[in-house]
Tab-separated table of N, CA, C and O and ligand atoms in Angstrom:
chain	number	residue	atom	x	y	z
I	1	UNK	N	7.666	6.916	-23.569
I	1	UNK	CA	7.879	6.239	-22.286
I	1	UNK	C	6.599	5.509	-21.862
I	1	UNK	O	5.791	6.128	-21.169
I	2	UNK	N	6.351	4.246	-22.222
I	2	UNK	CA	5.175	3.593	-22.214
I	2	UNK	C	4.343	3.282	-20.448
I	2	UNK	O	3.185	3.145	-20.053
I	3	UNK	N	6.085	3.286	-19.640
I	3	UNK	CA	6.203	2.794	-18.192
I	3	UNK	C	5.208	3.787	-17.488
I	3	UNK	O	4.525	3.624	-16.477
I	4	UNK	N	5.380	5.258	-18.638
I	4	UNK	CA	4.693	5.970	-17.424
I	4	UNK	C	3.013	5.921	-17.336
I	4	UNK	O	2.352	6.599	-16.550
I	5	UNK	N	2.405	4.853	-18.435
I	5	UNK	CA	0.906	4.221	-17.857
I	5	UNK	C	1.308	3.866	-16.025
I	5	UNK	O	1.064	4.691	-15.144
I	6	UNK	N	1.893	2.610	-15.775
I	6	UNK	CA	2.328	2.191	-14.890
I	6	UNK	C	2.967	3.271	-13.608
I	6	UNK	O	3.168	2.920	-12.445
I	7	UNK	N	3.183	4.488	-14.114
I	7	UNK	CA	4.103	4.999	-13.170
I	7	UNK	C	2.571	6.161	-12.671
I	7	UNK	O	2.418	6.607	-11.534
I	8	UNK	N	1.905	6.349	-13.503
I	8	UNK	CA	0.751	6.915	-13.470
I	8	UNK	C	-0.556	6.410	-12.014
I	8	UNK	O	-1.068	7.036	-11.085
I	9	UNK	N	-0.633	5.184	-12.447
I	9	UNK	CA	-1.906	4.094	-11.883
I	9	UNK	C	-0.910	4.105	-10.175
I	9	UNK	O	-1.615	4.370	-9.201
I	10	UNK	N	0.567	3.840	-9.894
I	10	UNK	CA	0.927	3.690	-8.503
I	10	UNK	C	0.675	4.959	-8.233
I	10	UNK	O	0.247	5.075	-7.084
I	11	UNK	N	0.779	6.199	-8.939
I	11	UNK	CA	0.765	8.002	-8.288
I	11	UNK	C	-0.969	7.664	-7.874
I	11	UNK	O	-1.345	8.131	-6.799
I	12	UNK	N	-1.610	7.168	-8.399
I	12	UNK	CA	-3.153	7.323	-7.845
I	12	UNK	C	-3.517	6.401	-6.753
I	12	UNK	O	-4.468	6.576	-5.992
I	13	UNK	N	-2.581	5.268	-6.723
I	13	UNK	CA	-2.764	4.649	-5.555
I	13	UNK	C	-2.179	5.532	-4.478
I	13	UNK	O	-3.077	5.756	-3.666
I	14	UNK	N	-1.385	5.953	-4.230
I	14	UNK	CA	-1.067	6.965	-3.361
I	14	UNK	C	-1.952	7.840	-3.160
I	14	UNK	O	-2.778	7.535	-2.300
I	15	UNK	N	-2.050	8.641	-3.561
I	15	UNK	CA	-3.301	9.369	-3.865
I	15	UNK	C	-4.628	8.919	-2.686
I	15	UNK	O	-5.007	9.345	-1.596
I	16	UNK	N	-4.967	8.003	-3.475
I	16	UNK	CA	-6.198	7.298	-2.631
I	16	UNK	C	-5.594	7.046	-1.481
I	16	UNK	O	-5.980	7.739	-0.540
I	17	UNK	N	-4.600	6.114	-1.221
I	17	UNK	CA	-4.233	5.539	0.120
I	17	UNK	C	-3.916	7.189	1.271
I	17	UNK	O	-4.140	7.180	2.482
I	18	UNK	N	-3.454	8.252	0.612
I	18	UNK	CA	-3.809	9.319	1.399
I	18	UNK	C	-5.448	9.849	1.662
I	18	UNK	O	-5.899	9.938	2.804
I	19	UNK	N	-5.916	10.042	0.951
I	19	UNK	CA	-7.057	9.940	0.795
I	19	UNK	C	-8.241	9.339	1.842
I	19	UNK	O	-9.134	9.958	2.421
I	20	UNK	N	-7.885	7.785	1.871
I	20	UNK	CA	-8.782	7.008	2.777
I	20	UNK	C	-7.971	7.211	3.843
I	20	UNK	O	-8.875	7.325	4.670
I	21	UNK	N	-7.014	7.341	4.457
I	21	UNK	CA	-6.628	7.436	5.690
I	21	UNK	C	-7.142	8.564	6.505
I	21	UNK	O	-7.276	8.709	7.720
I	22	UNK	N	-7.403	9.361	5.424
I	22	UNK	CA	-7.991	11.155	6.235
I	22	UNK	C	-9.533	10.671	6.677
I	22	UNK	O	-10.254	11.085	7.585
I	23	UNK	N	-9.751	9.615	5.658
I	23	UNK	CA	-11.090	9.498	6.046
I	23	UNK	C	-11.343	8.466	7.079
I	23	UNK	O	-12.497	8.261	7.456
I	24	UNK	N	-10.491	7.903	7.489
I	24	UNK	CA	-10.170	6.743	8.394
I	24	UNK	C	-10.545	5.448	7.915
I	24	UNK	O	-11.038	4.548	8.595
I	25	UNK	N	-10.271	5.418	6.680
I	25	UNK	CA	-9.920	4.083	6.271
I	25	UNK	C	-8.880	3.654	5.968
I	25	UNK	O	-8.146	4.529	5.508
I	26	UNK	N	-8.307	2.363	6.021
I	26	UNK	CA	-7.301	1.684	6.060
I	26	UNK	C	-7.347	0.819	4.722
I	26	UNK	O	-8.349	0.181	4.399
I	27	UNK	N	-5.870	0.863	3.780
I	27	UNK	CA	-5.600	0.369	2.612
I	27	UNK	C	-4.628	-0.897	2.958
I	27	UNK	O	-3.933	-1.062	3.960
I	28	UNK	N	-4.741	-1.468	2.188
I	28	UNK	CA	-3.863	-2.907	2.492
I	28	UNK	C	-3.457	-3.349	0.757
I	28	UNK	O	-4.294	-3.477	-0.136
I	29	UNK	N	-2.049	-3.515	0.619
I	29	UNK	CA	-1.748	-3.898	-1.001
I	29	UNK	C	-1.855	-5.355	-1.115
I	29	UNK	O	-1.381	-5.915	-0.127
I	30	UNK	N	-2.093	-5.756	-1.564
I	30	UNK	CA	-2.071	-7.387	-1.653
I	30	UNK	C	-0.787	-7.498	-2.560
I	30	UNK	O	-1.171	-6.882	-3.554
I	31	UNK	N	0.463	-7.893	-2.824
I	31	UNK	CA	1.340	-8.167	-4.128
I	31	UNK	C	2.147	-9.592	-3.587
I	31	UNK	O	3.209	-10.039	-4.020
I	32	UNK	N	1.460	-10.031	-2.723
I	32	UNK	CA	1.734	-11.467	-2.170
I	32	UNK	C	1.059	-12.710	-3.194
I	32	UNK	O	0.691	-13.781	-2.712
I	33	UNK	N	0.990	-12.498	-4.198
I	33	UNK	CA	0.365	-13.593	-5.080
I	33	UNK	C	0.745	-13.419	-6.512
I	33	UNK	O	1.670	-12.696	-6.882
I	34	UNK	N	-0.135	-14.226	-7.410
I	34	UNK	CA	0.113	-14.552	-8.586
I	34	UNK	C	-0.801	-14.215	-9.390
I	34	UNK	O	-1.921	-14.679	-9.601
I	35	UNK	N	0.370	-12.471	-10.282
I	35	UNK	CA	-0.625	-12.024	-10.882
I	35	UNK	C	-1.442	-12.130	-12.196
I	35	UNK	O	-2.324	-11.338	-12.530
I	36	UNK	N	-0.977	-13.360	-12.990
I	36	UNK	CA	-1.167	-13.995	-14.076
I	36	UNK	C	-2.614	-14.417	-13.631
I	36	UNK	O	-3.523	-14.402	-14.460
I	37	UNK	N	-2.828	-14.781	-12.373
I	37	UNK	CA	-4.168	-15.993	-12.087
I	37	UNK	C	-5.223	-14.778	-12.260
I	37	UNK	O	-6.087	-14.705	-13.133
I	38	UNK	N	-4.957	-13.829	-11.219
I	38	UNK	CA	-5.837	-12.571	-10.785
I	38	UNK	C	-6.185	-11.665	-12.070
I	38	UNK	O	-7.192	-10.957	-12.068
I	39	UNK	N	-5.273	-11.721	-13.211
I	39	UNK	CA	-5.762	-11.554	-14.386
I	39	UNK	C	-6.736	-12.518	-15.160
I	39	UNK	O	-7.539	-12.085	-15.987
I	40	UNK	N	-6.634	-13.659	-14.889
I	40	UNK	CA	-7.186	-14.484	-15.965
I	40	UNK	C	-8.749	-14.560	-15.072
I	40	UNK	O	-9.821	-14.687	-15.664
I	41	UNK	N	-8.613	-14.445	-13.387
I	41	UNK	CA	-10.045	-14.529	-13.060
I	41	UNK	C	-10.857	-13.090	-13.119
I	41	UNK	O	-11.945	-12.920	-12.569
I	42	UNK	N	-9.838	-11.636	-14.210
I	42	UNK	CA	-10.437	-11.015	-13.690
I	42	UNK	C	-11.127	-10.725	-15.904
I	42	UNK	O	-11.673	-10.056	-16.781
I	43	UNK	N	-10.863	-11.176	-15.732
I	43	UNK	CA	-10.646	-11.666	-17.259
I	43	UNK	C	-9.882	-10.901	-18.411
I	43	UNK	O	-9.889	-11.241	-19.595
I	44	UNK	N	-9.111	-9.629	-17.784
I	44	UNK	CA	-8.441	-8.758	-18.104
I	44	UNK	C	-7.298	-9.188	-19.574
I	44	UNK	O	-6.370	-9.997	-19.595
I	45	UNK	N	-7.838	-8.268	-20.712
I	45	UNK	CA	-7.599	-7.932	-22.434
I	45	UNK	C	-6.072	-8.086	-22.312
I	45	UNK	O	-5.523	-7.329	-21.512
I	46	UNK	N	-5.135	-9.160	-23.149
I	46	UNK	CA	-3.849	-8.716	-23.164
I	46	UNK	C	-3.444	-7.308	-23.351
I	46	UNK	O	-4.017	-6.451	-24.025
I	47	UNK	N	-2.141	-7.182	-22.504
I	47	UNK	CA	-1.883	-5.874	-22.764
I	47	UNK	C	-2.388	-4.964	-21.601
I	47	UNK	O	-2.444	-3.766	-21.880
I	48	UNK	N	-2.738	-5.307	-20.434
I	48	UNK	CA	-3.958	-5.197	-19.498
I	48	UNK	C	-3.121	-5.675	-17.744
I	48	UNK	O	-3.757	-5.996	-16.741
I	49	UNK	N	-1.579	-5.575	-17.855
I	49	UNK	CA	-1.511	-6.355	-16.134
I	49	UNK	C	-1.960	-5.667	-15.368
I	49	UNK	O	-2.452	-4.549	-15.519
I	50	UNK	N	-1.752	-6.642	-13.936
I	50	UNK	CA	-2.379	-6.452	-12.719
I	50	UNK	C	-1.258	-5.640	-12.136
I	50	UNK	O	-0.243	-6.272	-11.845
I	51	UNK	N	-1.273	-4.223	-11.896
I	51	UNK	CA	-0.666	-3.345	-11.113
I	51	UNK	C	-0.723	-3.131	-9.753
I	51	UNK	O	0.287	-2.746	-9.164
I	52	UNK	N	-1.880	-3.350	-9.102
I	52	UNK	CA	-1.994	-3.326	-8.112
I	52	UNK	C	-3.561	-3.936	-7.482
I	52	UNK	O	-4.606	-3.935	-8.132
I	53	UNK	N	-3.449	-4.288	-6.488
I	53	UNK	CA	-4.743	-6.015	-5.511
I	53	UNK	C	-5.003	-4.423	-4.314
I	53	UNK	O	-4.035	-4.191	-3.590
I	54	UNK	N	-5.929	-3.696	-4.207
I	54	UNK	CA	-5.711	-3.116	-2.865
I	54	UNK	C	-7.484	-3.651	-1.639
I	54	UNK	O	-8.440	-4.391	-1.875
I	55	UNK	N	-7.297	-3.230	-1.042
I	55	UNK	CA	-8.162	-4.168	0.314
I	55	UNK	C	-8.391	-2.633	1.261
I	55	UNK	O	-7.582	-2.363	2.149
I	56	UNK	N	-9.542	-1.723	0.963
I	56	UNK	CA	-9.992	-0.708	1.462
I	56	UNK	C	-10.639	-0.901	2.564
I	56	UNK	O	-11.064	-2.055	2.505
I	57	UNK	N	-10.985	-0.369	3.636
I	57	UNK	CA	-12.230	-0.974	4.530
I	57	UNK	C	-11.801	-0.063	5.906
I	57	UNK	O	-10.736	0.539	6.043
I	58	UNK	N	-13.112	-0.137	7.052
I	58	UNK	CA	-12.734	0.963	8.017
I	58	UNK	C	-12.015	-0.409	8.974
I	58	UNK	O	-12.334	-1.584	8.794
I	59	UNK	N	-11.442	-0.139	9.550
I	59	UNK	CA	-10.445	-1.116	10.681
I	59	UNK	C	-11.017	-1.101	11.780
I	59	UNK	O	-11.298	-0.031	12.321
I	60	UNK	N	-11.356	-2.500	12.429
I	60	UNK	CA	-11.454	-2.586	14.197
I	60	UNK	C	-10.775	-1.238	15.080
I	60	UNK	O	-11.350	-0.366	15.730
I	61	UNK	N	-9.466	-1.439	14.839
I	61	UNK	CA	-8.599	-0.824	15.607
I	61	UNK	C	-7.316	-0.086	14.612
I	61	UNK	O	-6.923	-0.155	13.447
I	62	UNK	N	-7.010	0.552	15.720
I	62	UNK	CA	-5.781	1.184	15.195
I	62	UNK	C	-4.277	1.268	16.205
I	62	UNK	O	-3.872	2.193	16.909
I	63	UNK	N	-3.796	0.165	15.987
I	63	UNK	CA	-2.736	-0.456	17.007
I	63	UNK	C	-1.702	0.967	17.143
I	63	UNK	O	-1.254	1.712	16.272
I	64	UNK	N	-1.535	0.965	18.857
I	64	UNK	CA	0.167	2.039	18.242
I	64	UNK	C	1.114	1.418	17.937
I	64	UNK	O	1.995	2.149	17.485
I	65	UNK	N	1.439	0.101	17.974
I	65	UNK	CA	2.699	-0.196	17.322
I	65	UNK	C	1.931	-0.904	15.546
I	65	UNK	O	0.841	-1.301	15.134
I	66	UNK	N	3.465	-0.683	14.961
I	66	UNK	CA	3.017	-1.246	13.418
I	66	UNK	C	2.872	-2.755	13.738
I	66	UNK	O	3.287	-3.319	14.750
I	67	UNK	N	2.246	-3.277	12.754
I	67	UNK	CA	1.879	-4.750	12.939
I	67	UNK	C	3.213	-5.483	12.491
I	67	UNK	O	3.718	-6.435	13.085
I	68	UNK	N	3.473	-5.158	11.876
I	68	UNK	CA	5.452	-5.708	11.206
I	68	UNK	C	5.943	-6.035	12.247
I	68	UNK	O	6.159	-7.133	12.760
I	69	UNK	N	6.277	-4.078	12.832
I	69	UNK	CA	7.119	-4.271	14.512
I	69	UNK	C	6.477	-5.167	15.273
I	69	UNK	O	7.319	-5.802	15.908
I	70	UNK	N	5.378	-5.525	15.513
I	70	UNK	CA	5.186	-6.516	16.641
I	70	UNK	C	5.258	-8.074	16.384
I	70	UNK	O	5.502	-8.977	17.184
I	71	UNK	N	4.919	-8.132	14.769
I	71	UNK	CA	5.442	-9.331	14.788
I	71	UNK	C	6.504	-9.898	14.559
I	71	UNK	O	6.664	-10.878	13.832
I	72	UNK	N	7.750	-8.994	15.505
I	72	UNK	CA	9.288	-9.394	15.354
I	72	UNK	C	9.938	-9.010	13.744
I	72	UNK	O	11.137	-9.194	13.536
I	73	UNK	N	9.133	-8.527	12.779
I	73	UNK	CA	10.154	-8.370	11.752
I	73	UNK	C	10.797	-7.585	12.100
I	73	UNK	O	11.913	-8.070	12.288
I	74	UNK	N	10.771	-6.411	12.359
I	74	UNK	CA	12.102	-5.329	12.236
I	74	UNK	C	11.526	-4.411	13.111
I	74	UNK	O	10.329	-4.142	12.998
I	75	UNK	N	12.383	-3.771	14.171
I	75	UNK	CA	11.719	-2.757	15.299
I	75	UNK	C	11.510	-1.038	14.391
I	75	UNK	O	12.155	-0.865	13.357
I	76	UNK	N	11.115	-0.562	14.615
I	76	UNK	CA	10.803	1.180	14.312
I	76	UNK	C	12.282	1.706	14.105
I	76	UNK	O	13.314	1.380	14.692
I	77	UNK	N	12.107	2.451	13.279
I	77	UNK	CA	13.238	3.603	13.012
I	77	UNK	C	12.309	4.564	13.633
I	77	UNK	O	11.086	4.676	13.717
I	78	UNK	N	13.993	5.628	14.290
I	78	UNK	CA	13.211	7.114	14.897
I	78	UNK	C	12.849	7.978	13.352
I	78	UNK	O	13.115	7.707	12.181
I	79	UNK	N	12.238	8.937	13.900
I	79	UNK	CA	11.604	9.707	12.268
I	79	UNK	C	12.710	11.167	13.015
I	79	UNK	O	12.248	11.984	13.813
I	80	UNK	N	14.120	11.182	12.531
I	80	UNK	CA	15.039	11.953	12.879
I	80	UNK	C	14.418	13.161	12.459
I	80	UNK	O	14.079	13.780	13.467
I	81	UNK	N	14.174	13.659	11.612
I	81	UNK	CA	14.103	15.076	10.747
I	81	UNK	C	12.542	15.556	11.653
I	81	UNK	O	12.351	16.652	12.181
I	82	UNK	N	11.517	14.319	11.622
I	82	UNK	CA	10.093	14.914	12.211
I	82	UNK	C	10.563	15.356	13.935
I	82	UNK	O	10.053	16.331	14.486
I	83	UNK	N	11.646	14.422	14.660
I	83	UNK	CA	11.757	15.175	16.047
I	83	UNK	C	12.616	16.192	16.153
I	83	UNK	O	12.798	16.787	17.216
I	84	UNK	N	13.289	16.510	14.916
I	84	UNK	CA	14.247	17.823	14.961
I	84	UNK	C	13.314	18.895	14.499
I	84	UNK	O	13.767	20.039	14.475
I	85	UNK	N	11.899	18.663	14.074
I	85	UNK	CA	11.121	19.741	13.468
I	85	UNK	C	12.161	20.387	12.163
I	85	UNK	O	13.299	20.713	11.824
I	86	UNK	N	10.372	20.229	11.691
I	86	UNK	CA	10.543	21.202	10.164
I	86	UNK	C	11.230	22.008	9.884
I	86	UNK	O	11.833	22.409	10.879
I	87	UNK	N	11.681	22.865	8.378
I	87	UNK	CA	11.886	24.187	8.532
I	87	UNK	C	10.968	25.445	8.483
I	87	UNK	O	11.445	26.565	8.667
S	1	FMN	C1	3.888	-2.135	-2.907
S	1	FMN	C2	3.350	-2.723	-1.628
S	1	FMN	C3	3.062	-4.065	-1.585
S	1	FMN	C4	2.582	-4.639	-0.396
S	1	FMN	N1	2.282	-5.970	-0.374
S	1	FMN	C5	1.798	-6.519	0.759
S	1	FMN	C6	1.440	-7.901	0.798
S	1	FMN	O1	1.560	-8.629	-0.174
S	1	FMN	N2	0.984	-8.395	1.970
S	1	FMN	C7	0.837	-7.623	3.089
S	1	FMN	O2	0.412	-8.127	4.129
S	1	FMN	N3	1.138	-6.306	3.057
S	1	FMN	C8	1.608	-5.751	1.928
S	1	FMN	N4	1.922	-4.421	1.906
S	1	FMN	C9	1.714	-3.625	3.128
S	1	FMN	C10	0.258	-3.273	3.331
S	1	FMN	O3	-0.431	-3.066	2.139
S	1	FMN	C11	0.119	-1.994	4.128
S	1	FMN	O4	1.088	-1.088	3.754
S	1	FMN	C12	0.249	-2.250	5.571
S	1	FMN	O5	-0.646	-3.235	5.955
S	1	FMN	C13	-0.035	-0.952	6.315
S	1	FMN	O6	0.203	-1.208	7.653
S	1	FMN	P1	0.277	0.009	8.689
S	1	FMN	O7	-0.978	0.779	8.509
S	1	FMN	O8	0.381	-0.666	10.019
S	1	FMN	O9	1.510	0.785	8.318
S	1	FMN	C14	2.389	-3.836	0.750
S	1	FMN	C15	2.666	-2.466	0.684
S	1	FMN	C16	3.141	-1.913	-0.491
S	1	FMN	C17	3.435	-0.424	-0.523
């Protein structure tokens, strides 16, 4: 199962993105682009894609609403199971 290189490298981005949040940093994915270019400027060996662009850093702020929700894409879902508490 070759995928699970790939299925490997997103479990560590998770990982980290838990990680820096404890530490109060904020992760940002970049997959808004073209990853053929970001390979060739990164000069990366065929056989070698770009899995993941991430953007670490401590944040100005920390808005209470998500930035999505406010900019009109889509309002909040309730987190049903977190206000009915755990078991
Ligand atoms: C697989 C994946 C790809 C993403 N790609 C983009 C992206 O191209 N551009 C972007 O602005 N945010 C992208 N995001 C979202 C941000 O990386 C990040 O999740 C978001 O800014 C966190 O906002 P929050 O802390 O307000 O929840 C992506 C998230 C994931 C999980």
């Amino acid at each position: 199962m070759p995928e699970t290189l790939a299925h490997s490298v997103v479990l560590v981005v998770g990982d980290l993105w838990i990680a820096a949040r404890a530490e109060g940093i904020e992760v940002g994915w970049v997959s808004l682009l073209h990853p053929e270019e970001v390979e060739r400027l990164l000069g990366a060996p065929p056989g070698y894609p770009l899995l993941a662009y991430l953007c670490l850093g401590y944040p100005k702020a920390w808005p209470e609403e998500p930035l999505l929700q406010r900019a009109g894409w889509r309002p909040g879902a309730p987190l049903r199971r977190y206000q009915q508490g755990f078991p």
